[in-house]
Amino acid sequence: MENNKDFKTKKFLLPEKSTKNFERDILNPEGVLAPYGVEHLGIDLIEKVYFDTVDRFFFSNGVIINLVKSKSSKLNKIVVRFEGEDKRIPFVSYMPTSLSKEIEKKDFFSAHFDFIVNAIKDIMPAGLSVDIASYVNTIIPVFVVIKNANKYRIINNNGLKMQFSFEHVEYINNATRNKHKLLQFEIRLESGDKEELFEKFIKRLVLQVPTIIPMKDSDLLNGLDYTSITNNTKEEANKNNKKTPKK
């Protein structure tokens, strides 16, 4: 079991049919990236499969369970994390918010239910007022995110390290049977002690490329916005994303 670092990410909707123009504008060596080193990491295919009970018990309690598959990785990863705002004991000094385990690609997901049970107990030491093991035994795939990503590593001599990912994303909601595709730009902070520099960089980049639209930081929450109910939901999600963020 590994205690994940909570890498900060920022996601942006790219409102066109291709990422080409955005890659050109964002990676412009005469813009905000002038003092940075840029390394092309290549293309990756990523699939995130989210699991829950039929009645979404874990999600309603702020617990996210997902399996991450990456073409560039030799292993898959199971991630259990907390995304809620309450239901945890505030005075416990050590409470991980995200735990993960790497598994062989040929492994059955159900073979690692014990890890999921123990991870939930570590993340939610107050418990969930149920027999967690019996609930975990009933989880099924409820949501899928598939990304075709073109990745870059961005490094500055001030210690700021980031990963850029230009992505074709597809959300698949197994409950509503709705699907939605979009283009996304994700920035991932890889130097955890540089959050202030990271936020300043984001502001400068948005000024340079004002056509990128801020999204929520969670792939799952963004996907649910677009696929939960009807096409009206998708329109509302677009409106929410286009609102000017508070400064």
mmCIF file of C-alpha atoms in Angstrom:
data_model
loop_
_atom_site.group_PDB
_atom_site.id
_atom_site.type_symbol
_atom_site.label_atom_id
_atom_site.label_comp_id
_atom_site.label_asym_id
_atom_site.label_seq_id
_atom_site.Cartn_x
_atom_site.Cartn_y
_atom_site.Cartn_z
ATOM 1 C CA MET A 1 0.000 0.000 0.000
ATOM 2 C CA GLU A 2 1.423 3.360 -1.025
ATOM 3 C CA ASN A 3 0.441 6.741 0.387
ATOM 4 C CA ASN A 4 -0.037 8.818 -2.749
ATOM 5 C CA LYS A 5 1.285 12.325 -3.017
ATOM 6 C CA ASP A 6 -1.597 14.684 -3.732
ATOM 7 C CA PHE A 7 -0.233 16.213 -6.906
ATOM 8 C CA LYS A 8 -2.085 19.384 -7.736
ATOM 9 C CA THR A 9 -3.696 19.482 -11.172
ATOM 10 C CA LYS A 10 -5.504 22.038 -13.288
ATOM 11 C CA LYS A 11 -7.770 21.045 -16.159
ATOM 12 C CA PHE A 12 -9.017 23.160 -19.056
ATOM 13 C CA LEU A 13 -11.615 22.530 -21.731
ATOM 14 C CA LEU A 14 -10.322 23.127 -25.272
ATOM 15 C CA PRO A 15 -13.309 24.395 -27.291
ATOM 16 C CA GLU A 16 -12.214 23.217 -30.735
ATOM 17 C CA LYS A 17 -12.093 19.978 -32.740
ATOM 18 C CA SER A 18 -8.320 19.632 -32.547
ATOM 19 C CA THR A 19 -5.630 20.227 -29.915
ATOM 20 C CA LYS A 20 -3.127 21.326 -32.576
ATOM 21 C CA ASN A 21 -3.632 25.096 -32.254
ATOM 22 C CA PHE A 22 -3.645 24.936 -28.466
ATOM 23 C CA GLU A 23 -0.413 22.933 -28.399
ATOM 24 C CA ARG A 24 1.201 25.534 -30.645
ATOM 25 C CA ASP A 25 0.016 28.492 -28.536
ATOM 26 C CA ILE A 26 0.688 26.928 -25.113
ATOM 27 C CA LEU A 27 4.109 25.528 -26.043
ATOM 28 C CA ASN A 28 5.181 28.766 -27.748
ATOM 29 C CA PRO A 29 8.879 29.097 -26.776
ATOM 30 C CA GLU A 30 8.573 32.893 -26.832
ATOM 31 C CA GLY A 31 5.700 32.911 -24.322
ATOM 32 C CA VAL A 32 5.529 31.952 -20.645
ATOM 33 C CA LEU A 33 7.588 28.832 -21.364
ATOM 34 C CA ALA A 34 10.592 30.868 -22.545
ATOM 35 C CA PRO A 35 12.644 30.121 -19.380
ATOM 36 C CA TYR A 36 11.532 26.476 -19.213
ATOM 37 C CA GLY A 37 12.917 23.234 -20.548
ATOM 38 C CA VAL A 38 10.368 21.212 -22.540
ATOM 39 C CA GLU A 39 10.642 17.442 -23.034
ATOM 40 C CA HIS A 40 8.188 15.502 -25.189
ATOM 41 C CA LEU A 41 7.187 12.340 -23.304
ATOM 42 C CA GLY A 42 5.115 10.871 -26.122
ATOM 43 C CA ILE A 43 1.608 9.527 -26.594
ATOM 44 C CA ASP A 44 -0.226 7.539 -23.926
ATOM 45 C CA LEU A 45 -3.584 5.781 -23.719
ATOM 46 C CA ILE A 46 -5.093 5.979 -20.236
ATOM 47 C CA GLU A 47 -8.234 4.306 -18.961
ATOM 48 C CA LYS A 48 -9.724 5.062 -15.546
ATOM 49 C CA VAL A 49 -12.448 2.703 -14.365
ATOM 50 C CA TYR A 50 -14.435 3.847 -11.316
ATOM 51 C CA PHE A 51 -16.125 1.291 -9.065
ATOM 52 C CA ASP A 52 -18.991 1.656 -6.596
ATOM 53 C CA THR A 53 -22.085 -0.077 -5.310
ATOM 54 C CA VAL A 54 -25.303 0.102 -7.321
ATOM 55 C CA ASP A 55 -26.612 2.857 -5.038
ATOM 56 C CA ARG A 56 -23.269 4.773 -5.127
ATOM 57 C CA PHE A 57 -22.638 4.261 -1.412
ATOM 58 C CA PHE A 58 -18.918 5.031 -1.441
ATOM 59 C CA PHE A 59 -19.148 8.082 -3.699
ATOM 60 C CA SER A 60 -21.899 9.535 -1.496
ATOM 61 C CA ASN A 61 -19.481 9.231 1.436
ATOM 62 C CA GLY A 62 -16.619 10.926 -0.400
ATOM 63 C CA VAL A 63 -14.692 7.725 -1.174
ATOM 64 C CA ILE A 64 -13.503 7.174 -4.748
ATOM 65 C CA ILE A 65 -12.311 3.738 -5.911
ATOM 66 C CA ASN A 66 -10.739 3.412 -9.328
ATOM 67 C CA LEU A 67 -8.444 1.311 -11.479
ATOM 68 C CA VAL A 68 -5.947 3.151 -13.686
ATOM 69 C CA LYS A 69 -4.591 1.502 -16.832
ATOM 70 C CA SER A 70 -1.870 3.160 -18.891
ATOM 71 C CA LYS A 71 -0.347 1.899 -22.114
ATOM 72 C CA SER A 72 3.002 3.408 -21.109
ATOM 73 C CA SER A 73 3.060 1.588 -17.762
ATOM 74 C CA LYS A 74 3.941 -2.066 -17.143
ATOM 75 C CA LEU A 75 1.514 -2.181 -14.209
ATOM 76 C CA ASN A 76 -2.037 -1.102 -13.452
ATOM 77 C CA LYS A 77 -2.855 0.851 -10.322
ATOM 78 C CA ILE A 78 -5.754 0.689 -7.883
ATOM 79 C CA VAL A 79 -6.419 4.032 -6.198
ATOM 80 C CA VAL A 80 -8.648 4.680 -3.173
ATOM 81 C CA ARG A 81 -8.977 8.330 -2.222
ATOM 82 C CA PHE A 82 -11.096 10.718 -0.189
ATOM 83 C CA GLU A 83 -12.781 13.649 -1.953
ATOM 84 C CA GLY A 84 -15.377 14.666 0.617
ATOM 85 C CA GLU A 85 -15.372 17.542 3.077
ATOM 86 C CA ASP A 86 -16.495 15.813 6.260
ATOM 87 C CA LYS A 87 -17.141 12.398 7.879
ATOM 88 C CA ARG A 88 -13.507 12.119 8.976
ATOM 89 C CA ILE A 89 -12.008 12.517 12.460
ATOM 90 C CA PRO A 90 -10.381 15.968 12.425
ATOM 91 C CA PHE A 91 -8.039 15.339 15.350
ATOM 92 C CA VAL A 92 -6.332 12.251 13.891
ATOM 93 C CA SER A 93 -2.823 13.461 13.038
ATOM 94 C CA TYR A 94 -2.142 11.017 10.232
ATOM 95 C CA MET A 95 -4.945 10.397 7.797
ATOM 96 C CA PRO A 96 -3.946 9.649 4.205
ATOM 97 C CA THR A 97 -6.246 11.085 1.561
ATOM 98 C CA SER A 98 -5.137 8.711 -1.177
ATOM 99 C CA LEU A 99 -3.727 5.176 -1.095
ATOM 100 C CA SER A 100 -2.705 3.077 -4.078
ATOM 101 C CA LYS A 101 -1.410 -0.336 -5.048
ATOM 102 C CA GLU A 102 0.279 -1.374 -8.279
ATOM 103 C CA ILE A 103 -0.938 -4.688 -9.695
ATOM 104 C CA GLU A 104 -0.113 -6.894 -12.649
ATOM 105 C CA LYS A 105 -2.099 -6.120 -15.789
ATOM 106 C CA LYS A 106 -3.436 -9.671 -15.889
ATOM 107 C CA ASP A 107 -4.706 -9.535 -12.270
ATOM 108 C CA PHE A 108 -8.411 -9.726 -11.524
ATOM 109 C CA PHE A 109 -9.609 -6.531 -9.840
ATOM 110 C CA SER A 110 -11.586 -8.561 -7.274
ATOM 111 C CA ALA A 111 -8.382 -10.276 -6.129
ATOM 112 C CA HIS A 112 -7.416 -7.009 -4.433
ATOM 113 C CA PHE A 113 -10.609 -6.297 -2.499
ATOM 114 C CA ASP A 114 -8.706 -6.730 0.796
ATOM 115 C CA PHE A 115 -6.470 -3.807 -0.174
ATOM 116 C CA ILE A 116 -9.524 -1.655 -0.942
ATOM 117 C CA VAL A 117 -11.154 -2.531 2.392
ATOM 118 C CA ASN A 118 -7.993 -1.722 4.364
ATOM 119 C CA ALA A 119 -7.408 1.490 2.403
ATOM 120 C CA ILE A 120 -10.939 2.718 3.151
ATOM 121 C CA LYS A 121 -10.451 1.962 6.850
ATOM 122 C CA ASP A 122 -7.178 3.925 6.868
ATOM 123 C CA ILE A 123 -8.718 6.859 5.021
ATOM 124 C CA MET A 124 -11.961 6.810 7.049
ATOM 125 C CA PRO A 125 -10.859 5.814 10.578
ATOM 126 C CA ALA A 126 -14.269 6.776 11.979
ATOM 127 C CA GLY A 127 -15.807 4.078 9.799
ATOM 128 C CA LEU A 128 -18.876 4.271 7.581
ATOM 129 C CA SER A 129 -21.407 2.612 9.930
ATOM 130 C CA VAL A 130 -21.512 -0.484 7.711
ATOM 131 C CA ASP A 131 -19.530 -3.665 7.169
ATOM 132 C CA ILE A 132 -17.100 -2.211 4.631
ATOM 133 C CA ALA A 133 -15.941 -5.607 3.357
ATOM 134 C CA SER A 134 -19.476 -6.708 2.468
ATOM 135 C CA TYR A 135 -20.071 -3.450 0.581
ATOM 136 C CA VAL A 136 -16.754 -3.694 -1.292
ATOM 137 C CA ASN A 137 -17.722 -7.206 -2.395
ATOM 138 C CA THR A 138 -20.660 -5.698 -4.342
ATOM 139 C CA ILE A 139 -18.843 -2.929 -6.238
ATOM 140 C CA ILE A 140 -19.164 -2.811 -10.023
ATOM 141 C CA PRO A 141 -17.758 -0.560 -12.790
ATOM 142 C CA VAL A 142 -19.959 2.548 -12.805
ATOM 143 C CA PHE A 143 -17.942 5.087 -14.794
ATOM 144 C CA VAL A 144 -15.085 5.048 -17.312
ATOM 145 C CA VAL A 145 -12.753 7.804 -18.526
ATOM 146 C CA ILE A 146 -10.598 7.105 -21.595
ATOM 147 C CA LYS A 147 -7.820 9.508 -22.554
ATOM 148 C CA ASN A 148 -5.593 9.680 -25.604
ATOM 149 C CA ALA A 149 -2.894 11.956 -24.256
ATOM 150 C CA ASN A 150 0.099 13.756 -25.739
ATOM 151 C CA LYS A 151 2.439 14.488 -22.832
ATOM 152 C CA TYR A 152 5.266 16.936 -22.117
ATOM 153 C CA ARG A 153 7.484 17.524 -19.088
ATOM 154 C CA ILE A 154 8.114 21.185 -18.227
ATOM 155 C CA ILE A 155 11.034 22.142 -15.954
ATOM 156 C CA ASN A 156 12.369 25.484 -14.688
ATOM 157 C CA ASN A 157 15.609 26.055 -12.779
ATOM 158 C CA ASN A 158 13.540 27.612 -9.955
ATOM 159 C CA GLY A 159 12.444 24.057 -9.094
ATOM 160 C CA LEU A 160 8.998 24.160 -10.706
ATOM 161 C CA LYS A 161 8.284 20.867 -12.487
ATOM 162 C CA MET A 162 5.044 20.167 -14.366
ATOM 163 C CA GLN A 163 3.554 17.737 -16.807
ATOM 164 C CA PHE A 164 1.396 18.989 -19.671
ATOM 165 C CA SER A 165 -1.127 16.639 -21.240
ATOM 166 C CA PHE A 166 -3.200 17.443 -24.344
ATOM 167 C CA GLU A 167 -6.041 14.961 -24.261
ATOM 168 C CA HIS A 168 -8.897 13.530 -26.299
ATOM 169 C CA VAL A 169 -11.243 12.425 -23.520
ATOM 170 C CA GLU A 170 -14.293 10.167 -23.584
ATOM 171 C CA TYR A 171 -16.603 9.805 -20.576
ATOM 172 C CA ILE A 172 -18.772 6.685 -20.323
ATOM 173 C CA ASN A 173 -21.496 6.611 -17.668
ATOM 174 C CA ASN A 174 -22.604 2.999 -17.177
ATOM 175 C CA ALA A 175 -25.641 4.030 -15.113
ATOM 176 C CA THR A 176 -27.212 6.448 -17.617
ATOM 177 C CA ARG A 177 -25.549 4.868 -20.683
ATOM 178 C CA ASN A 178 -24.569 8.364 -21.749
ATOM 179 C CA LYS A 179 -21.234 9.146 -23.391
ATOM 180 C CA HIS A 180 -19.488 12.423 -24.063
ATOM 181 C CA LYS A 181 -16.255 13.377 -25.820
ATOM 182 C CA LEU A 182 -14.203 16.538 -25.458
ATOM 183 C CA LEU A 183 -10.688 17.952 -25.713
ATOM 184 C CA GLN A 184 -8.869 18.741 -22.494
ATOM 185 C CA PHE A 185 -5.579 20.270 -21.400
ATOM 186 C CA GLU A 186 -4.267 19.103 -18.043
ATOM 187 C CA ILE A 187 -1.365 20.565 -16.073
ATOM 188 C CA ARG A 188 0.038 18.447 -13.263
ATOM 189 C CA LEU A 189 2.390 19.877 -10.641
ATOM 190 C CA GLU A 190 5.246 17.444 -10.004
ATOM 191 C CA SER A 191 7.129 19.491 -7.391
ATOM 192 C CA GLY A 192 4.777 19.544 -4.397
ATOM 193 C CA ASP A 193 6.517 22.398 -2.574
ATOM 194 C CA LYS A 194 6.066 24.845 -5.467
ATOM 195 C CA GLU A 195 2.311 25.474 -5.326
ATOM 196 C CA GLU A 196 2.664 29.267 -5.200
ATOM 197 C CA LEU A 197 4.882 29.286 -8.312
ATOM 198 C CA PHE A 198 2.452 26.869 -9.957
ATOM 199 C CA GLU A 199 -0.538 29.157 -9.345
ATOM 200 C CA LYS A 200 1.364 32.157 -10.698
ATOM 201 C CA PHE A 201 2.323 30.191 -13.795
ATOM 202 C CA ILE A 202 -1.302 29.180 -14.395
ATOM 203 C CA LYS A 203 -2.449 32.810 -14.242
ATOM 204 C CA ARG A 204 0.197 33.876 -16.760
ATOM 205 C CA LEU A 205 -0.645 30.994 -19.084
ATOM 206 C CA VAL A 206 -4.367 31.816 -19.039
ATOM 207 C CA LEU A 207 -3.534 35.399 -19.999
ATOM 208 C CA GLN A 208 -1.431 34.074 -22.874
ATOM 209 C CA VAL A 209 -4.091 31.621 -24.071
ATOM 210 C CA PRO A 210 -7.443 33.030 -22.845
ATOM 211 C CA THR A 211 -9.517 30.626 -24.957
ATOM 212 C CA ILE A 212 -8.865 27.680 -22.614
ATOM 213 C CA ILE A 213 -11.794 27.177 -20.224
ATOM 214 C CA PRO A 214 -11.214 26.160 -16.557
ATOM 215 C CA MET A 215 -12.792 22.867 -15.507
ATOM 216 C CA LYS A 216 -13.067 20.984 -12.228
ATOM 217 C CA ASP A 217 -9.882 19.209 -11.152
ATOM 218 C CA SER A 218 -11.540 15.766 -11.073
ATOM 219 C CA ASP A 219 -12.055 13.660 -14.213
ATOM 220 C CA LEU A 220 -14.928 11.888 -12.488
ATOM 221 C CA LEU A 221 -16.785 15.068 -11.501
ATOM 222 C CA ASN A 222 -16.306 16.590 -14.957
ATOM 223 C CA GLY A 223 -17.562 13.402 -16.555
ATOM 224 C CA LEU A 224 -20.621 13.248 -14.321
ATOM 225 C CA ASP A 225 -21.460 16.849 -15.268
ATOM 226 C CA TYR A 226 -21.670 15.812 -18.907
ATOM 227 C CA THR A 227 -23.271 12.368 -18.648
ATOM 228 C CA SER A 228 -25.497 12.196 -15.564
ATOM 229 C CA ILE A 229 -28.893 13.091 -17.026
ATOM 230 C CA THR A 230 -29.586 14.565 -20.461
ATOM 231 C CA ASN A 231 -28.188 16.833 -23.132
ATOM 232 C CA ASN A 232 -29.454 19.742 -21.034
ATOM 233 C CA THR A 233 -26.957 18.692 -18.394
ATOM 234 C CA LYS A 234 -24.156 18.929 -20.951
ATOM 235 C CA GLU A 235 -25.269 22.437 -21.902
ATOM 236 C CA GLU A 236 -25.350 23.446 -18.238
ATOM 237 C CA ALA A 237 -21.870 22.005 -17.700
ATOM 238 C CA ASN A 238 -20.581 24.077 -20.619
ATOM 239 C CA LYS A 239 -22.172 27.203 -19.137
ATOM 240 C CA ASN A 240 -20.625 26.511 -15.725
ATOM 241 C CA ASN A 241 -17.191 25.959 -17.232
ATOM 242 C CA LYS A 242 -17.404 29.231 -19.146
ATOM 243 C CA LYS A 243 -18.073 31.267 -16.035
ATOM 244 C CA THR A 244 -15.166 33.500 -15.055
ATOM 245 C CA PRO A 245 -13.418 31.950 -12.051
ATOM 246 C CA LYS A 246 -13.239 33.994 -8.868
ATOM 247 C CA LYS A 247 -9.870 35.576 -8.193
#
